[in-house]
CSV table of N, CA and C in Angstrom, one decimal:
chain,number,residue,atom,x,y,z
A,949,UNK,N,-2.9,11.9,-16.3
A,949,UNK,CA,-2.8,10.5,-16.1
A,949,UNK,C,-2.5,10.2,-14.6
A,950,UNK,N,-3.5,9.2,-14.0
A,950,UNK,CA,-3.3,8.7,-12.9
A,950,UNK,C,-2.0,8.0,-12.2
A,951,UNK,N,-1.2,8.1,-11.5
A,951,UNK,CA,0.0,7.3,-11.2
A,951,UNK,C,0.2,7.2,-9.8
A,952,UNK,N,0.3,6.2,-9.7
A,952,UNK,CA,0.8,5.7,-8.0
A,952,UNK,C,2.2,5.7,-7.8
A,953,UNK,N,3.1,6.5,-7.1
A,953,UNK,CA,4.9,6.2,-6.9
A,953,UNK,C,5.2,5.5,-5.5
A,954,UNK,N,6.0,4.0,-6.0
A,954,UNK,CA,5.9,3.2,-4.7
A,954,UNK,C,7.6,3.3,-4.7
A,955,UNK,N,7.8,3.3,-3.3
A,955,UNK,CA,9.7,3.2,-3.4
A,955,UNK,C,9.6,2.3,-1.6
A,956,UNK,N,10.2,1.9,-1.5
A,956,UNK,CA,10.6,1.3,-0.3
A,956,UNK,C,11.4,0.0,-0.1
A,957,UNK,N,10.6,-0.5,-1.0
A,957,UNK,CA,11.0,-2.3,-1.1
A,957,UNK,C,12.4,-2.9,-1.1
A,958,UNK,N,12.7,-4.2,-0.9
A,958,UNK,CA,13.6,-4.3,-0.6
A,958,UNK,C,14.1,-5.9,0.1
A,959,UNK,N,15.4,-6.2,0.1
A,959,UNK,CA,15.5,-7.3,1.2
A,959,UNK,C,16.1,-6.9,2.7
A,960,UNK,N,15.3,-7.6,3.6
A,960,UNK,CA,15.3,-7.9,5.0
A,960,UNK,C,15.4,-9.0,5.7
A,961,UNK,N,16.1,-9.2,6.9
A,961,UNK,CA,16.1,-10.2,7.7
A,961,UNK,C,14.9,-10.5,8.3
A,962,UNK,N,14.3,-12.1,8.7
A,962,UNK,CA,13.3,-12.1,10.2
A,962,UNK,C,13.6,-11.3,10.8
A,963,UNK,N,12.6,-10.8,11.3
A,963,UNK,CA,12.8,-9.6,12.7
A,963,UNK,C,12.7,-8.0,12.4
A,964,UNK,N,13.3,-8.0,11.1
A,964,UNK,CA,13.5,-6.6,10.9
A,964,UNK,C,12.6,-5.9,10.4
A,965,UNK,N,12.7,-4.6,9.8
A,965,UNK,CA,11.8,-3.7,9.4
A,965,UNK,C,11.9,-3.2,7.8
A,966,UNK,N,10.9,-2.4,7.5
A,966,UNK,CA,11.2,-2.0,6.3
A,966,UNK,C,10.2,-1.0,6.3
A,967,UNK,N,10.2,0.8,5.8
A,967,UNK,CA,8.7,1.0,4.9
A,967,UNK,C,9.0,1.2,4.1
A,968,UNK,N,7.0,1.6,3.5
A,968,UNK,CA,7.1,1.8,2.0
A,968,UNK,C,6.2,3.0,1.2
A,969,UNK,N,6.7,3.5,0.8
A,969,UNK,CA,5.8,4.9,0.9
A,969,UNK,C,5.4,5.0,-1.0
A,970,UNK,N,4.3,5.2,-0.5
A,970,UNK,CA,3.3,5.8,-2.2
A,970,UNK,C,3.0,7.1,-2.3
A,971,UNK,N,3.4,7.3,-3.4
A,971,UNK,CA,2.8,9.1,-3.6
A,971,UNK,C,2.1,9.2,-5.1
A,972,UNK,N,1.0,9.6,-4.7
A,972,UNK,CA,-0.4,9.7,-5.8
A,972,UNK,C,0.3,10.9,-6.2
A,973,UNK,N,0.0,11.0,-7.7
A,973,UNK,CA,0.1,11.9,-8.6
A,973,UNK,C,-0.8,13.4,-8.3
A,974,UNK,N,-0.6,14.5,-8.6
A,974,UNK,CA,-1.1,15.6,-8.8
A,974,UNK,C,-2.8,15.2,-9.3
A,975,UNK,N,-2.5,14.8,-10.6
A,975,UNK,CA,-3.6,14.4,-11.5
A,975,UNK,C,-5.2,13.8,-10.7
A,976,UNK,N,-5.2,13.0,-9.8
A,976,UNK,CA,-5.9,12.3,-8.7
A,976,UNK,C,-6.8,13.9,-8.5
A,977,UNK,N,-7.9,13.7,-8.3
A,977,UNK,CA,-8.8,14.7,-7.7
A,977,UNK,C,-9.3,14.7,-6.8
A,978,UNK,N,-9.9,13.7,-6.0
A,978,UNK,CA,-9.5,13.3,-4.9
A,978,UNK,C,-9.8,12.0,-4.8
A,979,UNK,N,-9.0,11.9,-3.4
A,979,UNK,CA,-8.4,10.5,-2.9
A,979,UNK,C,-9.8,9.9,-1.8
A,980,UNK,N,-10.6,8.4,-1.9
A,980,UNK,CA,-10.9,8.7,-0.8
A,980,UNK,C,-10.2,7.5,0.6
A,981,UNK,N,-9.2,6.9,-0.3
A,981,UNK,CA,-8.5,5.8,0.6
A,981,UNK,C,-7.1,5.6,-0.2
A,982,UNK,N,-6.0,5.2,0.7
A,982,UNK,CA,-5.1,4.9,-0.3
A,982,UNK,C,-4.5,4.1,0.7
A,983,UNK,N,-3.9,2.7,-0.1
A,983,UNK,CA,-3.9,1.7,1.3
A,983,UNK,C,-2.6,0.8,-0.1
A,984,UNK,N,-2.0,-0.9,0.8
A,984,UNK,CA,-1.3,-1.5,0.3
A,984,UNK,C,-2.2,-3.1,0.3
A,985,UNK,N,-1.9,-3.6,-1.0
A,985,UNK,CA,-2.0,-4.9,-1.3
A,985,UNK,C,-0.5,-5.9,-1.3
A,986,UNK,N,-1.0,-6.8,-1.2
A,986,UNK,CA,0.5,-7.6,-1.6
A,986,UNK,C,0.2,-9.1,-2.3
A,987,UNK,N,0.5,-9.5,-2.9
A,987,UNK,CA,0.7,-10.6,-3.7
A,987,UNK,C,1.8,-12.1,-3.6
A,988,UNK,N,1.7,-12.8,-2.8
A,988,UNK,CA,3.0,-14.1,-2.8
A,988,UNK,C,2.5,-15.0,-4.6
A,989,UNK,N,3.9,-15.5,-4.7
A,989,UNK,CA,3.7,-16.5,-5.8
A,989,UNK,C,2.9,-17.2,-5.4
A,990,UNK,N,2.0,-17.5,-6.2
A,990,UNK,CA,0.8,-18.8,-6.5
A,990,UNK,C,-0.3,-18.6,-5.2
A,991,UNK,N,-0.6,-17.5,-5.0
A,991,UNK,CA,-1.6,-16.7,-4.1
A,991,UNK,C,-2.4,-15.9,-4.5
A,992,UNK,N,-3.5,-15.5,-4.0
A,992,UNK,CA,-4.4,-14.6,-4.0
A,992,UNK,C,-4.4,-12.7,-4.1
A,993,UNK,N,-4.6,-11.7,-4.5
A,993,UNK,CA,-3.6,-10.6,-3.8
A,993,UNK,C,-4.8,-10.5,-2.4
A,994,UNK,N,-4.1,-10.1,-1.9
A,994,UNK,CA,-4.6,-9.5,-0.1
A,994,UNK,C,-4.1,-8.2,-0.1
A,995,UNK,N,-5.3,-8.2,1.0
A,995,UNK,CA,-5.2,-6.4,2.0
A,995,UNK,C,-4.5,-6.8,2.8
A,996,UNK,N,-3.4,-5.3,2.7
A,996,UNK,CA,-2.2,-5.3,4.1
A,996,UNK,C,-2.7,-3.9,4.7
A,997,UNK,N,-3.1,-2.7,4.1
A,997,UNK,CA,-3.6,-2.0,5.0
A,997,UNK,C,-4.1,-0.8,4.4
A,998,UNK,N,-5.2,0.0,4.7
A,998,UNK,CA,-5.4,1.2,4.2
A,998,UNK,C,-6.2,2.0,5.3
A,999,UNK,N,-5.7,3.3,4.5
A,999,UNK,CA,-6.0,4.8,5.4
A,999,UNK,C,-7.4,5.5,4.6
A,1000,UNK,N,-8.3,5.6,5.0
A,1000,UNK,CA,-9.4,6.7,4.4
A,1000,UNK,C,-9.2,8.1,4.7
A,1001,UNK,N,-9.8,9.3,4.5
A,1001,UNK,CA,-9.5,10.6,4.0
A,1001,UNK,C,-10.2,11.0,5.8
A,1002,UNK,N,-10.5,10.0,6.3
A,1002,UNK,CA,-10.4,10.5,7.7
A,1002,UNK,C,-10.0,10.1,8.6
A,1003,UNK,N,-9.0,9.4,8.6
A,1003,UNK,CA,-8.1,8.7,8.9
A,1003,UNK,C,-8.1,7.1,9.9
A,1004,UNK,N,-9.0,6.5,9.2
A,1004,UNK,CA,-9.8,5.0,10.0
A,1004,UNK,C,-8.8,4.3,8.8
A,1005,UNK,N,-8.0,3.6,9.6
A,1005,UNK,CA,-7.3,2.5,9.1
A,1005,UNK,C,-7.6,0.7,9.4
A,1006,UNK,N,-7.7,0.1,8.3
A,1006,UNK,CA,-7.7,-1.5,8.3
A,1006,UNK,C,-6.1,-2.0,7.9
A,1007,UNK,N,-6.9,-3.1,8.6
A,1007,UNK,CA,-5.4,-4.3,8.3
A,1007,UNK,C,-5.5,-5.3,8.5
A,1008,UNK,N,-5.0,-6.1,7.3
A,1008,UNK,CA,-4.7,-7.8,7.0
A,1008,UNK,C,-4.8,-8.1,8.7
A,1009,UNK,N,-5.8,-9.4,8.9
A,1009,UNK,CA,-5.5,-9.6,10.3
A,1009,UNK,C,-4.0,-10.4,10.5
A,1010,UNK,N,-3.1,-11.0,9.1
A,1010,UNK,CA,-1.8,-11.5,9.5
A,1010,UNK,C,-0.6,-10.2,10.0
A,1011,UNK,N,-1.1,-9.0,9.7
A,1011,UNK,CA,-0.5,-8.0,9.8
A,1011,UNK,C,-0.5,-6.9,11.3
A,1012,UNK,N,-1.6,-7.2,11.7
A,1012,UNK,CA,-2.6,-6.4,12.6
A,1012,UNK,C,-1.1,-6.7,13.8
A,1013,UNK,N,-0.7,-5.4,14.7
A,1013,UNK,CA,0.4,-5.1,16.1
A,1013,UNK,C,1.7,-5.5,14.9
A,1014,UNK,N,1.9,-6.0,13.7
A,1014,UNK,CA,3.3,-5.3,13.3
A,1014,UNK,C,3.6,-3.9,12.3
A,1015,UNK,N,2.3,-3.9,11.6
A,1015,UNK,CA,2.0,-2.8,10.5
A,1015,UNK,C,1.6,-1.8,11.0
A,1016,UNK,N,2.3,-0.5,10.7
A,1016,UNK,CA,1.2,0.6,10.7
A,1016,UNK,C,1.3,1.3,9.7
A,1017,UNK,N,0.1,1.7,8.9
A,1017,UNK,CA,-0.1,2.8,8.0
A,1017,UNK,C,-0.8,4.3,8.8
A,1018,UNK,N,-0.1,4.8,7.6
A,1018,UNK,CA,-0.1,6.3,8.2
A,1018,UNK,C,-0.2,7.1,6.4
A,1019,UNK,N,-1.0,8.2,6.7
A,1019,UNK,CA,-1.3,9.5,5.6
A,1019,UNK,C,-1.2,10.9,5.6
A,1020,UNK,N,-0.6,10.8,4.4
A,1020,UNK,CA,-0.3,12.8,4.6
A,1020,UNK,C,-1.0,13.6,3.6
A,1021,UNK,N,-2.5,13.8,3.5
A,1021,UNK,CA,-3.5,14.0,2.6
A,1021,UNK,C,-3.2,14.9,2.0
A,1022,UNK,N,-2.6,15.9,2.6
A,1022,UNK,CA,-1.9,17.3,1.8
A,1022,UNK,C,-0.9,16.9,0.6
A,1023,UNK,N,-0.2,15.5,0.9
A,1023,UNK,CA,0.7,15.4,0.0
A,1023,UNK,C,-0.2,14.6,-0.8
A,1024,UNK,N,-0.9,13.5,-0.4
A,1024,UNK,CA,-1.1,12.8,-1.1
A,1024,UNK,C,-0.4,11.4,-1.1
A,1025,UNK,N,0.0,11.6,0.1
A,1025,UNK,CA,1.2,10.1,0.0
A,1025,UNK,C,0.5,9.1,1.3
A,1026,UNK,N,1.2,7.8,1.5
A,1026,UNK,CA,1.0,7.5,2.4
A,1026,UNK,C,1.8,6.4,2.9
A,1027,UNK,N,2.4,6.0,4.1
A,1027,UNK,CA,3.5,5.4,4.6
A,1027,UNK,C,3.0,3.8,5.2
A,1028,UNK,N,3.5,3.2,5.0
A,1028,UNK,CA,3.6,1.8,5.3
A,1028,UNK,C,5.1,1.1,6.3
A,1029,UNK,N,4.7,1.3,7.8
A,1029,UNK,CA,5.6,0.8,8.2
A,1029,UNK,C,5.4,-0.6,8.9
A,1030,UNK,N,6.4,-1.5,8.4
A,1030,UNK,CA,6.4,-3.2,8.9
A,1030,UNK,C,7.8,-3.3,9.5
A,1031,UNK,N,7.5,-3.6,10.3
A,1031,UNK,CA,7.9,-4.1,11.8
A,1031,UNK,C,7.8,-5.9,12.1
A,1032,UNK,N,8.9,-6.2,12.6
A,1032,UNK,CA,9.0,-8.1,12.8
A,1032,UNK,C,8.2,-8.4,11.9
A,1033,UNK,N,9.0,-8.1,10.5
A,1033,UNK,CA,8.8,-8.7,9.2
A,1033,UNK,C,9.2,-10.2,9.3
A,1034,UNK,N,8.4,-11.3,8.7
A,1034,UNK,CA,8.5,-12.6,8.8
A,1034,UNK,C,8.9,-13.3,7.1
A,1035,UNK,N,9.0,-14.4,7.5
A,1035,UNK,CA,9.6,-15.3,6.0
A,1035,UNK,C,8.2,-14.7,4.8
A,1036,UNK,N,7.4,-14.7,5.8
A,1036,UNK,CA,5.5,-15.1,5.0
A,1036,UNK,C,5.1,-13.4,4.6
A,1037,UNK,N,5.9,-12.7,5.1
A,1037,UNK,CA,5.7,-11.3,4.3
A,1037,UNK,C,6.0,-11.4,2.9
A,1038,UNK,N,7.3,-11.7,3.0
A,1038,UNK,CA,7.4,-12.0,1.5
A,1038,UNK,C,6.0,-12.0,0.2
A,1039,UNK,N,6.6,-11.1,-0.7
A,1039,UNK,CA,5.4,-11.0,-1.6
A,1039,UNK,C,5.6,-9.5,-2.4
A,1040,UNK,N,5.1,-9.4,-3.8
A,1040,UNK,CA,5.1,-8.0,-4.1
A,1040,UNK,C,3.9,-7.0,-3.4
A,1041,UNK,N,3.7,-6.1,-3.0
A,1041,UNK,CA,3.1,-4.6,-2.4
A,1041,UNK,C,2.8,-4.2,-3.4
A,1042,UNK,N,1.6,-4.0,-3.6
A,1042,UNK,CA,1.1,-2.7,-4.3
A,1042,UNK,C,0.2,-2.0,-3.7
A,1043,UNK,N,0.8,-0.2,-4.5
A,1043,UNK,CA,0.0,0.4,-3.5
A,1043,UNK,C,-1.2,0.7,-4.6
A,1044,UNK,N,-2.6,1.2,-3.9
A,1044,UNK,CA,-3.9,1.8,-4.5
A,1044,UNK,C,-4.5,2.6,-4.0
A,1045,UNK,N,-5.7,3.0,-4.6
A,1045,UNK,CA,-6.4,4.4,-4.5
A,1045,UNK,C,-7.7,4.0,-4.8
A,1046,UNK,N,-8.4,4.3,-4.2
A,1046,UNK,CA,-10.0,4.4,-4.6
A,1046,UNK,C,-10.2,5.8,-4.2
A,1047,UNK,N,-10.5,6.8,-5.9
A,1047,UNK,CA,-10.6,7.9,-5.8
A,1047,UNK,C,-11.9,8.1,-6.5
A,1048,UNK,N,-11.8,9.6,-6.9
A,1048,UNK,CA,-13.2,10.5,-7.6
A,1048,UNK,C,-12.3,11.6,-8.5
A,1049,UNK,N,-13.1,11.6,-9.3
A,1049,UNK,CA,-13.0,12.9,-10.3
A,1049,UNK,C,-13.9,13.6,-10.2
A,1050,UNK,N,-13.5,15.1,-10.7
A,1050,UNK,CA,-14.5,15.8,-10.2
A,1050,UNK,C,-15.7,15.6,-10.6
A,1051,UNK,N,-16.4,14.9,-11.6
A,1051,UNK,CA,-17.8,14.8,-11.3
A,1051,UNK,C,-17.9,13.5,-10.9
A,1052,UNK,N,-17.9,13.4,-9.7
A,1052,UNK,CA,-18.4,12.1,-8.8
A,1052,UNK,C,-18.1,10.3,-9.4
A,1053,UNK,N,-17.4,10.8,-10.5
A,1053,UNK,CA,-16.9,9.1,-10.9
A,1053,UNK,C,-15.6,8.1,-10.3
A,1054,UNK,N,-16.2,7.8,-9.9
A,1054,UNK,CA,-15.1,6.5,-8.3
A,1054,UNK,C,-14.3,5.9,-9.6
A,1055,UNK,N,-13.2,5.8,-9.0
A,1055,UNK,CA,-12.0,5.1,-10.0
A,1055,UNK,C,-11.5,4.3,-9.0
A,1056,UNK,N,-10.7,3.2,-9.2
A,1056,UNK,CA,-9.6,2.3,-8.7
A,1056,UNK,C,-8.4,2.2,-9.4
A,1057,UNK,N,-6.9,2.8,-8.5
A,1057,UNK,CA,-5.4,2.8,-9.5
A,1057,UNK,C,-4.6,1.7,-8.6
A,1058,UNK,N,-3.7,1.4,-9.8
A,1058,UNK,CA,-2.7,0.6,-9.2
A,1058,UNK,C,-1.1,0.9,-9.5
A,1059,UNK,N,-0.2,1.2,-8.4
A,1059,UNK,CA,0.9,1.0,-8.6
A,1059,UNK,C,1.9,0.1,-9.5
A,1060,UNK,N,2.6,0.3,-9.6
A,1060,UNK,CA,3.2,-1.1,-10.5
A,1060,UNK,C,4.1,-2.5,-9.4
A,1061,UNK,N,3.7,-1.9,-8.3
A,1061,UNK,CA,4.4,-3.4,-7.7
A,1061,UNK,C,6.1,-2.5,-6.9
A,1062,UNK,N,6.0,-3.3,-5.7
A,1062,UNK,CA,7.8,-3.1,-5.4
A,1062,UNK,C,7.4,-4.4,-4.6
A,1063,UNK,N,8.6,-4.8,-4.6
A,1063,UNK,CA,9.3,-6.6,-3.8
A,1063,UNK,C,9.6,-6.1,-2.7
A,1064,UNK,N,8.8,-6.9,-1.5
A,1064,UNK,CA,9.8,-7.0,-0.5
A,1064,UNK,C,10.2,-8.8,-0.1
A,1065,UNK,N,10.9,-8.8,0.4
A,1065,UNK,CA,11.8,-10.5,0.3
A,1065,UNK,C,12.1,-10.0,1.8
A,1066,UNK,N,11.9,-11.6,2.8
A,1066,UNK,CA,12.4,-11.3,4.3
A,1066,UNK,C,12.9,-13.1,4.3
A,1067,UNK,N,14.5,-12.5,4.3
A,1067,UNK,CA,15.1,-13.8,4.1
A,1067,UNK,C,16.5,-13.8,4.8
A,1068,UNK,N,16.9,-14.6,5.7
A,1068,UNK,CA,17.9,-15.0,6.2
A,1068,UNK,C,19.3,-15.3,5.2
C-alpha cells in the first residue's frame, strides 16, 4: 500500500520559518516527482513546489525566493523549507507523488494533509 508520511506542520509567527518533510513508503516503485500542494479555506488546491528524480524543481510563483524544496531519492523523502512565512501561507500542505509501478503504470498519491497556521 502506497503512503505518503508528512510531519512538520504547525503554528508560526509572520516572518518565521517552518519545514515539512514527506517520506514515501517502501511500497512506491518508483518515484518520478514528489513535491507539496496546499489548500486555504474556500480556495482552490495549488502547487507550492516539487522535485523530479533529477532534481529540476518548481514553485508556486507566490512562493518562489522564500521556499525551497529539496530530495533525498535514496530515502525517498523530501524537505520543504519556508522561510518569511506570511498570514496567506496559511493553509493545509499536502504532500504527492507521481510515480510508476513496475510495469510502467503512472500513479498519483496523496498524503493526508498537515496544517500550517502563520498567525500573530
Amino acid at each position: 500500500q502506497v503512503r505518503l508520511e508528512e510531519s512538520g506542520g504547525g503554528l508560526v509567527q509572520p516572518g518565521g520559518s517552518l519545514v515539512l518533510t514527506c517520506a514515501a513508503s517502501e511500497t512506491i516503485f518508483e518515484i518520478l516527482t514528489l513535491g507539496w500542494y496546499r489548500q486555504a479555506p474556500e480556495k482552490e488546491r495549488e502547487l507550492v513546489a516539487a522535485i523530479s528524480v533529477d532534481g529540476t524543481a518548481v514553485y508556486g510563483d507566490s512562493v518562489k525566493g522564500r521556499f525551497t524544496i529539496s530530495g533525498d531519492s535514496a530515502k525517498k523523502s523530501v524537505k520543504l523549507q519556508m522561510n518569511s512565512l506570511k498570514v496567506g501561507d496559511t493553509a493545509v500542505y499536502y504532500c504527492h507523488a507521481d510515480h510508476m509501478g513496475p510495469h510502467g503504470t503512472g500513479y498519483n498519491s496523496w498524503g493526508q494533509g498537515t496544517q500550517v497556521t502563520v498567525s500573530s
